Tab-separated table of C-alpha atoms in Angstrom:
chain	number	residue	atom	x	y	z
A	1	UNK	CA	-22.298	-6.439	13.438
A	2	UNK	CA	-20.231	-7.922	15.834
A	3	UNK	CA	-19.250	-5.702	18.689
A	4	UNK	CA	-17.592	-7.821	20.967
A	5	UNK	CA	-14.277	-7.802	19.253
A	6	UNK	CA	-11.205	-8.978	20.845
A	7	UNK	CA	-8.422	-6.492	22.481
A	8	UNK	CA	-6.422	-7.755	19.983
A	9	UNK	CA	-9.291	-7.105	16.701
A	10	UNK	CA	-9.955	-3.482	17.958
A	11	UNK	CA	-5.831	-2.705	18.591
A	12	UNK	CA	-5.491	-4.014	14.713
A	13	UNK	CA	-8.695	-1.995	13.802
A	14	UNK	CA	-7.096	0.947	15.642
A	15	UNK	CA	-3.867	0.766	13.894
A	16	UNK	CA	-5.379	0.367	10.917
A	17	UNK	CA	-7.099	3.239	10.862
A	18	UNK	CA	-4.163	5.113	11.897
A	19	UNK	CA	-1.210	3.625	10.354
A	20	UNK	CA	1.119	6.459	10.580
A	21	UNK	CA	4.528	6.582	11.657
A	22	UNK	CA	5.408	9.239	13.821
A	23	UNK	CA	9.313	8.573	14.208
A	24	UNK	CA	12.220	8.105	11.480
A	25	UNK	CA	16.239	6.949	12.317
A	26	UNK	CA	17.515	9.936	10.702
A	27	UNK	CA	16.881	13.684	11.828
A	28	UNK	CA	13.770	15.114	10.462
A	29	UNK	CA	15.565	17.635	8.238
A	30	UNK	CA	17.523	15.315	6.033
A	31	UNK	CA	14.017	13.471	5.357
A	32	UNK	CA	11.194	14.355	3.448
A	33	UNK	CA	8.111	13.892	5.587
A	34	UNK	CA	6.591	11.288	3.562
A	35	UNK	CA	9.413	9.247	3.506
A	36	UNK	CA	9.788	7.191	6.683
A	37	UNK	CA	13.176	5.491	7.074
A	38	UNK	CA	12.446	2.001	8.976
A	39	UNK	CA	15.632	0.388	8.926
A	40	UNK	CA	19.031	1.834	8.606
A	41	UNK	CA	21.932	-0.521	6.631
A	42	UNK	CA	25.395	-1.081	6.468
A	43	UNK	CA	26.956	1.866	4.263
A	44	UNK	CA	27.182	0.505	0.563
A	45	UNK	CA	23.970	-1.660	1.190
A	46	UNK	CA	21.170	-1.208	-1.296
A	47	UNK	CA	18.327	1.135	-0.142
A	48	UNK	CA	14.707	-0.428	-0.522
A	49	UNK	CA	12.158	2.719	-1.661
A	50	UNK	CA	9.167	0.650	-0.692
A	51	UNK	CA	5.676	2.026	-1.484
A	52	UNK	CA	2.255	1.229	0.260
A	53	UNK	CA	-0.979	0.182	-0.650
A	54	UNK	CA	-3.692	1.969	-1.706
A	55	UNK	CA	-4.594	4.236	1.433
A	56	UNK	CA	-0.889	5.405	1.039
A	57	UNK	CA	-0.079	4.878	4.584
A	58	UNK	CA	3.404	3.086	5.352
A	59	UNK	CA	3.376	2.310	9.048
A	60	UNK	CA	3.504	-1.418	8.621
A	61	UNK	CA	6.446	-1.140	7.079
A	62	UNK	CA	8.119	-1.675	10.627
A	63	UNK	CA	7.181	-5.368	10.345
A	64	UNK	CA	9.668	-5.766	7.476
A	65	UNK	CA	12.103	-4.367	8.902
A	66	UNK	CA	13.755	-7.219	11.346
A	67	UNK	CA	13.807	-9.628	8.893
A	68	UNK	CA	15.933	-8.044	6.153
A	69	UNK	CA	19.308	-8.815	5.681
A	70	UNK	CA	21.598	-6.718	7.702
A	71	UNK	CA	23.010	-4.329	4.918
A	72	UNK	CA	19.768	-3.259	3.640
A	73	UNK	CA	17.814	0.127	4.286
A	74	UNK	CA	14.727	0.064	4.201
A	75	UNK	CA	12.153	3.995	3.475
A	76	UNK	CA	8.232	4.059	3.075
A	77	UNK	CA	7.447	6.251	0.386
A	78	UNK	CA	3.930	7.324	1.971
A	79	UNK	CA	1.201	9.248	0.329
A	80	UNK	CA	2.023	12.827	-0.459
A	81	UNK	CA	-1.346	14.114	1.949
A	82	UNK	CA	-1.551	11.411	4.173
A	83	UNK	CA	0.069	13.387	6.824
A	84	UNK	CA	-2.334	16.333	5.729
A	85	UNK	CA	0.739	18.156	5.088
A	86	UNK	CA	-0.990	18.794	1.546
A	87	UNK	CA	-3.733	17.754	-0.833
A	88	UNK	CA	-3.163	14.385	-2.072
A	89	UNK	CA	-2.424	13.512	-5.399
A	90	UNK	CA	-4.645	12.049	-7.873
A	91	UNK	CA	-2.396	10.616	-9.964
A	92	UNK	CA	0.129	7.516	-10.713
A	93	UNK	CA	2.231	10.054	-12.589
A	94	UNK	CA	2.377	12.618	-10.127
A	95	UNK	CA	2.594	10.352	-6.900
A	96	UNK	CA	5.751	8.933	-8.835
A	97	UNK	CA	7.097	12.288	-9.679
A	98	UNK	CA	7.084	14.012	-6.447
A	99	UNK	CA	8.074	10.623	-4.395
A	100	UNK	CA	11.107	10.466	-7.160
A	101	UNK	CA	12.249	14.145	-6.142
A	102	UNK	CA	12.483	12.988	-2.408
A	103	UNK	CA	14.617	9.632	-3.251
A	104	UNK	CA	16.693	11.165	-5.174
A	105	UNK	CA	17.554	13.813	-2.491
A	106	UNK	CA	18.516	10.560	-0.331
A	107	UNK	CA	20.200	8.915	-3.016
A	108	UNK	CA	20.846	10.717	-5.944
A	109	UNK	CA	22.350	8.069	-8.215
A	110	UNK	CA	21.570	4.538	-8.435
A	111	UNK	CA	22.042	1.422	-8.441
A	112	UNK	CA	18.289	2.072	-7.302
A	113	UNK	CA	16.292	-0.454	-5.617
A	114	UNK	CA	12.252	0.046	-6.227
A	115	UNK	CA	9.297	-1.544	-4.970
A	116	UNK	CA	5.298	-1.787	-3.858
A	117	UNK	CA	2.681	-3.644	-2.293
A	118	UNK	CA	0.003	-3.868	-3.811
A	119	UNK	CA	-1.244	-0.561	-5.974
A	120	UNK	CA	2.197	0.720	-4.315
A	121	UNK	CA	3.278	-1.706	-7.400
A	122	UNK	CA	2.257	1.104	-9.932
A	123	UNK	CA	3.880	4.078	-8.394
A	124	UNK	CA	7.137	2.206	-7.747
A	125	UNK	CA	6.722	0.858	-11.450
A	126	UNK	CA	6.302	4.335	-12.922
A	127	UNK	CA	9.327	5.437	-10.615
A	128	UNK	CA	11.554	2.869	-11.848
A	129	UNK	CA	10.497	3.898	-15.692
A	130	UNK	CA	11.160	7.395	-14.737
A	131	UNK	CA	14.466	6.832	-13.418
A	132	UNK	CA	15.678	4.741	-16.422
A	133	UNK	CA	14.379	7.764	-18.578
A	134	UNK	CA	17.205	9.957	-16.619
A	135	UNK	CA	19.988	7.390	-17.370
A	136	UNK	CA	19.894	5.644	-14.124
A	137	UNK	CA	20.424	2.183	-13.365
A	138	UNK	CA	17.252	0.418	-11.970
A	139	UNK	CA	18.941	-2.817	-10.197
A	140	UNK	CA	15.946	-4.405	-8.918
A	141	UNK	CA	12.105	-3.229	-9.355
A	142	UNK	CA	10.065	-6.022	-6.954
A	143	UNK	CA	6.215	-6.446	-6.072
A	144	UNK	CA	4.610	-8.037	-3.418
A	145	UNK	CA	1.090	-8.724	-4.587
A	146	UNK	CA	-1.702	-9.920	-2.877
A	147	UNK	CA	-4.317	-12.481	-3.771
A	148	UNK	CA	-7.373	-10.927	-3.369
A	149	UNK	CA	-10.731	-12.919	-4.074
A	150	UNK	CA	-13.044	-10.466	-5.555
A	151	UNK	CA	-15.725	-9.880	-8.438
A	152	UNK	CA	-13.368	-7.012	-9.704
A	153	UNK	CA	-15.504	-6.322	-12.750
A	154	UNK	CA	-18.479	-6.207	-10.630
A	155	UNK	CA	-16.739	-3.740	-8.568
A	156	UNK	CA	-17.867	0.496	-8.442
A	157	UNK	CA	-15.456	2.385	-11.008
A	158	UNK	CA	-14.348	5.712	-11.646
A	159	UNK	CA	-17.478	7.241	-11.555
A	160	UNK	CA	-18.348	5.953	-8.166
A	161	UNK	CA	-15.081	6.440	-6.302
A	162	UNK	CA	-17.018	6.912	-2.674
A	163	UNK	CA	-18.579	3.690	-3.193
A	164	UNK	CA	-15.567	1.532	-4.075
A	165	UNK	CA	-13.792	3.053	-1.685
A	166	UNK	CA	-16.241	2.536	1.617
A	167	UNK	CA	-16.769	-0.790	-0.065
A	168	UNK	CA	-12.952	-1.759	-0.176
A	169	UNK	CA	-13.289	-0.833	3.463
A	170	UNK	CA	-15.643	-2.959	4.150
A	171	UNK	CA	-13.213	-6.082	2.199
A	172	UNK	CA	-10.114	-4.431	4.157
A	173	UNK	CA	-11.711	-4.812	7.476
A	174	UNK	CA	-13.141	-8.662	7.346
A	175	UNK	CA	-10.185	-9.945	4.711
A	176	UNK	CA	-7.418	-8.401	6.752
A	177	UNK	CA	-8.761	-7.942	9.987
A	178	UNK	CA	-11.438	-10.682	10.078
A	179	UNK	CA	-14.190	-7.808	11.469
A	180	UNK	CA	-17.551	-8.359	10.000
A	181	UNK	CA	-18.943	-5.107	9.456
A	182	UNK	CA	-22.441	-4.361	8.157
A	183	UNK	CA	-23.048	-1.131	6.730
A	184	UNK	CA	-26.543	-0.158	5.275
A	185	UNK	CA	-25.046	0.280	1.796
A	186	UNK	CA	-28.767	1.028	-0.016
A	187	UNK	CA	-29.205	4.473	2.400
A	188	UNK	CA	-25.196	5.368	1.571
A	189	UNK	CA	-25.766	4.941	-1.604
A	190	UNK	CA	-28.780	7.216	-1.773
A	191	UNK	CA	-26.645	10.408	0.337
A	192	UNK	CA	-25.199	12.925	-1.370
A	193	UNK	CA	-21.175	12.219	-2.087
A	194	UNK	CA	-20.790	15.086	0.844
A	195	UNK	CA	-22.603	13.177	3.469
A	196	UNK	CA	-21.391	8.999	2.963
A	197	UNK	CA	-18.039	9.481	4.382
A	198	UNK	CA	-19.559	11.801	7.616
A	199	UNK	CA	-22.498	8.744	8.123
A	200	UNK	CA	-19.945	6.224	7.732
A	201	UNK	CA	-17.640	7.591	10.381
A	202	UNK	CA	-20.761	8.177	12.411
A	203	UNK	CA	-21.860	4.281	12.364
A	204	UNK	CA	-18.012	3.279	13.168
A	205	UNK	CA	-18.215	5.388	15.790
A	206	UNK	CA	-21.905	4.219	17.160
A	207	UNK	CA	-20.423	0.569	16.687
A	208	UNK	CA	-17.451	1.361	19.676
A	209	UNK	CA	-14.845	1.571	16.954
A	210	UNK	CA	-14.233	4.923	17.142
A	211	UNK	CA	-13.231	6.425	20.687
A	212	UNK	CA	-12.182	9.958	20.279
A	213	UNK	CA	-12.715	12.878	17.661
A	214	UNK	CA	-9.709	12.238	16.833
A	215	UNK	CA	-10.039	9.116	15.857
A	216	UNK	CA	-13.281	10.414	13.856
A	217	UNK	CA	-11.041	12.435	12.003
A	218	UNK	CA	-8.347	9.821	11.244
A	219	UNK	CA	-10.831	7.901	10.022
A	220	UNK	CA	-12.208	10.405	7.408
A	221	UNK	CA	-9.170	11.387	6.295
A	222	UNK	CA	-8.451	7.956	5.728
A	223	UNK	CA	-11.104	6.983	3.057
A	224	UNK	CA	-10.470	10.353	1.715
A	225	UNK	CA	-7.129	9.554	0.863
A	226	UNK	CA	-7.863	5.508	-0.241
A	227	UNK	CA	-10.220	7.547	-2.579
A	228	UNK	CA	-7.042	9.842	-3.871
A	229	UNK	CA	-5.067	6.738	-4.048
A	230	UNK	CA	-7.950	4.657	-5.788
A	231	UNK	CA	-8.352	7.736	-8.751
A	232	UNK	CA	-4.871	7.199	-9.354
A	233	UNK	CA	-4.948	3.337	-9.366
A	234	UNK	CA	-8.008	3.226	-11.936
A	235	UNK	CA	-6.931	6.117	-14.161
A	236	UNK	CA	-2.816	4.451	-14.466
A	237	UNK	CA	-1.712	3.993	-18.148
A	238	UNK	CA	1.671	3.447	-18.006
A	239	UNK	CA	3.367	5.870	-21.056
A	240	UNK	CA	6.951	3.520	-20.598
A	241	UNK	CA	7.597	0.104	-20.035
A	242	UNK	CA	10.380	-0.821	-18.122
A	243	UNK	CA	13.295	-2.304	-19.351
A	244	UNK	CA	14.608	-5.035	-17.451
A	245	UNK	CA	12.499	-7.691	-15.185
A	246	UNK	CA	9.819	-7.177	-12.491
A	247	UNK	CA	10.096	-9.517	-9.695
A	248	UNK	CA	7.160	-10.455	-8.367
A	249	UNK	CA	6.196	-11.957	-4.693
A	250	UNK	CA	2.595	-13.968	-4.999
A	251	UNK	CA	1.054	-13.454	-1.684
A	252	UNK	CA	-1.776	-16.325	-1.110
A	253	UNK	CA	-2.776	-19.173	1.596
A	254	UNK	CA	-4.016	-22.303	-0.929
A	255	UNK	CA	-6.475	-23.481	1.563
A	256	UNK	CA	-8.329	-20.141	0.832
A	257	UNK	CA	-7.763	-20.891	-3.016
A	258	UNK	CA	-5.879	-18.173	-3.139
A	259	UNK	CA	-3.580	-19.573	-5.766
A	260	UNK	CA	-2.960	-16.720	-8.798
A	261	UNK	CA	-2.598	-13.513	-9.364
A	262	UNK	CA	-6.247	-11.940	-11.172
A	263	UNK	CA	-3.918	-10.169	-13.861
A	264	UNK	CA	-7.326	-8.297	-14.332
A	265	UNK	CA	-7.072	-6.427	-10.953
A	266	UNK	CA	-6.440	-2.766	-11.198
A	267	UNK	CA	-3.182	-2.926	-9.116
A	268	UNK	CA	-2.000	-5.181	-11.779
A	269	UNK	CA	-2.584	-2.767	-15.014
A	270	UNK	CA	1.622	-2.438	-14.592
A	271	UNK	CA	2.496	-5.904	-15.323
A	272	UNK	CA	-0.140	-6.070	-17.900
A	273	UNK	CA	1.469	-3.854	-19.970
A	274	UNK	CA	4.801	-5.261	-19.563
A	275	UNK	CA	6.023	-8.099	-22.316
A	276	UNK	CA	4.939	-11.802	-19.992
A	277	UNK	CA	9.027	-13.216	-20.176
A	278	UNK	CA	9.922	-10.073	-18.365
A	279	UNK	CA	7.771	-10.595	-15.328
A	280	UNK	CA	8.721	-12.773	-12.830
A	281	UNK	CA	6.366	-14.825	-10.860
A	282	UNK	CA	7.197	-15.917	-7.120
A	283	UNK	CA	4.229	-17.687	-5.649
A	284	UNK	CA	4.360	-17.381	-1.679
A	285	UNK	CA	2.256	-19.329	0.690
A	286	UNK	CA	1.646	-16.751	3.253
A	287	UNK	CA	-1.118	-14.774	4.426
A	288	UNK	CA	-0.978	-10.756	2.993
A	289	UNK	CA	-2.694	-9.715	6.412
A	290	UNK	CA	0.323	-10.193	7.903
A	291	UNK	CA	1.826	-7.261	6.485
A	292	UNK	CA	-0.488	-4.903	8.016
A	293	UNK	CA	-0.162	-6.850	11.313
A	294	UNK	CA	3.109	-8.342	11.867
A	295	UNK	CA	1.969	-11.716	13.108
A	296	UNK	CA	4.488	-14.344	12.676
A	297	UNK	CA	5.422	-16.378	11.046
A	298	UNK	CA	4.032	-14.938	7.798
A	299	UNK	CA	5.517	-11.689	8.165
A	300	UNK	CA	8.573	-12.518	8.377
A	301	UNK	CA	8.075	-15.144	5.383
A	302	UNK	CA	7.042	-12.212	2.913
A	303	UNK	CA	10.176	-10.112	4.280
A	304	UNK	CA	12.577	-12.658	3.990
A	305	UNK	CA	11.416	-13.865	0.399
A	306	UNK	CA	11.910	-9.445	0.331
A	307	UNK	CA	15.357	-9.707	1.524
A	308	UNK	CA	16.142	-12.551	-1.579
A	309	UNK	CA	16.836	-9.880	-3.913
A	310	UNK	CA	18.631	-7.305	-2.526
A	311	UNK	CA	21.274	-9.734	-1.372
């Protein structure tokens, strides 16, 4: 392993890990604490219920934010759990359901404006279904998907959740972060399932990428909840398909060959199910790091290409 990362690689690493917002623009009270307002509109503007990727967190969110148009509000619907405030769900269905309670204390009629990045594509999918089952008016449901290169059938399952998820760590940290990590994946492998995250956690910490207990405990609570949020990703079947079109943002850099969307992913199982003339395919030559770092100028590509349609 590498452990003479940059200031800048162990901030990103650090936030990472974190990625929790500790603030909101409107008083605690009227909020729900797992919805984060990041940007306030004009009154009348369309309000953006955005959800996060797999881990649930919804920090990053704050890199959007500048580069919407100016009558657009923008909430992160994090993870029910992520603040520890409860268990997390385990569930597509019930993710959808309790995030749908909370947006519709905000906003209680529509037009409603949905969407997800990555796996936050099936919760905001199964939130738009649920809202058209109500009578309400779904005016835009939009995904920003990443290109991921990956053996996905090679891939741990369901009945190795632990696994995938230290080993989706592992992709999160070089693809995203470009932090080679080497983890002695025979020996986790061969702990019981109550010992891999607590030797994981310990080897983060032995590398110098862990500085506090705190941190520690971040950290575990962390792949606990990417594990949460992977059960629900592998076990969605979506009981509705949505009536209207998906909009979908492509998010790949061609010189990496990251030209189409696997439609095989699990994050995808959504659009899968939903008849091909209805989804809309918006290929965007950007890097998908960028939303978990706000470097420019690809952040502000994938907001703008965002801020497209909610005009």
């Amino acid at each position: 392993m590498d452990q003479s990362l940059s200031n800048t690689k162990q901030d990103l690493l650090r936030a990472l890990i974190k990625n929790r917002e500790q603030t909101t623009t409107r008083d605690a009270a009227e909020v729900p604490s797992n919805i984060v307002q990041f940007k306030t509109g004009a009154p009348g503007g369309p309000s953006l219920f955005f959800f996060p990727a797999t881990d649930g967190g919804a920090s990053y969110f704050r890199y959007l934010a500048p580069h919407l148009p100016e009558s657009v509000s923008l909430y992160g619907c994090q993870a029910p759990g992520f603040d520890e405030e409860r268990e997390p769900f385990g569930s597509v269905e019930e993710i959808a359901a309790y995030n749908l309670r909370h947006i519709r204390a905000i906003q209680p009629h529509g037009p409603y404006y949905i969407g997800g990045f990555c796996m936050g594509g099936l919760p905001s999918y199964e939130v738009a279904c649920q809202l058209q089952a109500q009578g309400e008016e779904v005016a835009l449901l939009l995904n920003v998907m990443p290109v991921f290169l990956r053996p996905w059938a090679c891939l741990p399952g369901t009945d190795a959740l632990q696994l995938r998820a230290i080993e989706d760590h592992l992709f999160i940290f070089e693809r995203m972060l470009g932090i080679h990590v080497v983890l002695p994946m025979d020996p986790i492998r061969a702990l019981a399932e109550a010992d891999r995250y607590s030797f994981v956690t310990a080897f983060m910490r032995e590398a110098g990428f862990l500085k506090s207990p705190a941190e520690e405990h971040l950290f575990m609570h962390r792949m606990k909840m990417y594990e949460a949020g992977l059960r629900a990703m592998l076990g969605y079947k979506p009981a509705r398909t949505f009536q209207g079109e998906i909009e979908v943002i492509v998010v790949g850099k061609p010189d990496r060959g990251e030209l189409e969307l696997d439609l095989n992913t699990s994050y995808t199982c959504a659009l899968r199910s939903t008849p091909p003339e209805h989804v809309k395919y918006h290929p965007l030559d950007a890097d998908s790091a960028a939303m978990f770092s706000g470097s420019e100028p690809d952040s502000g590509l994938i907001a703008r290409r965002m801020g497209e349609f909610l005009r």
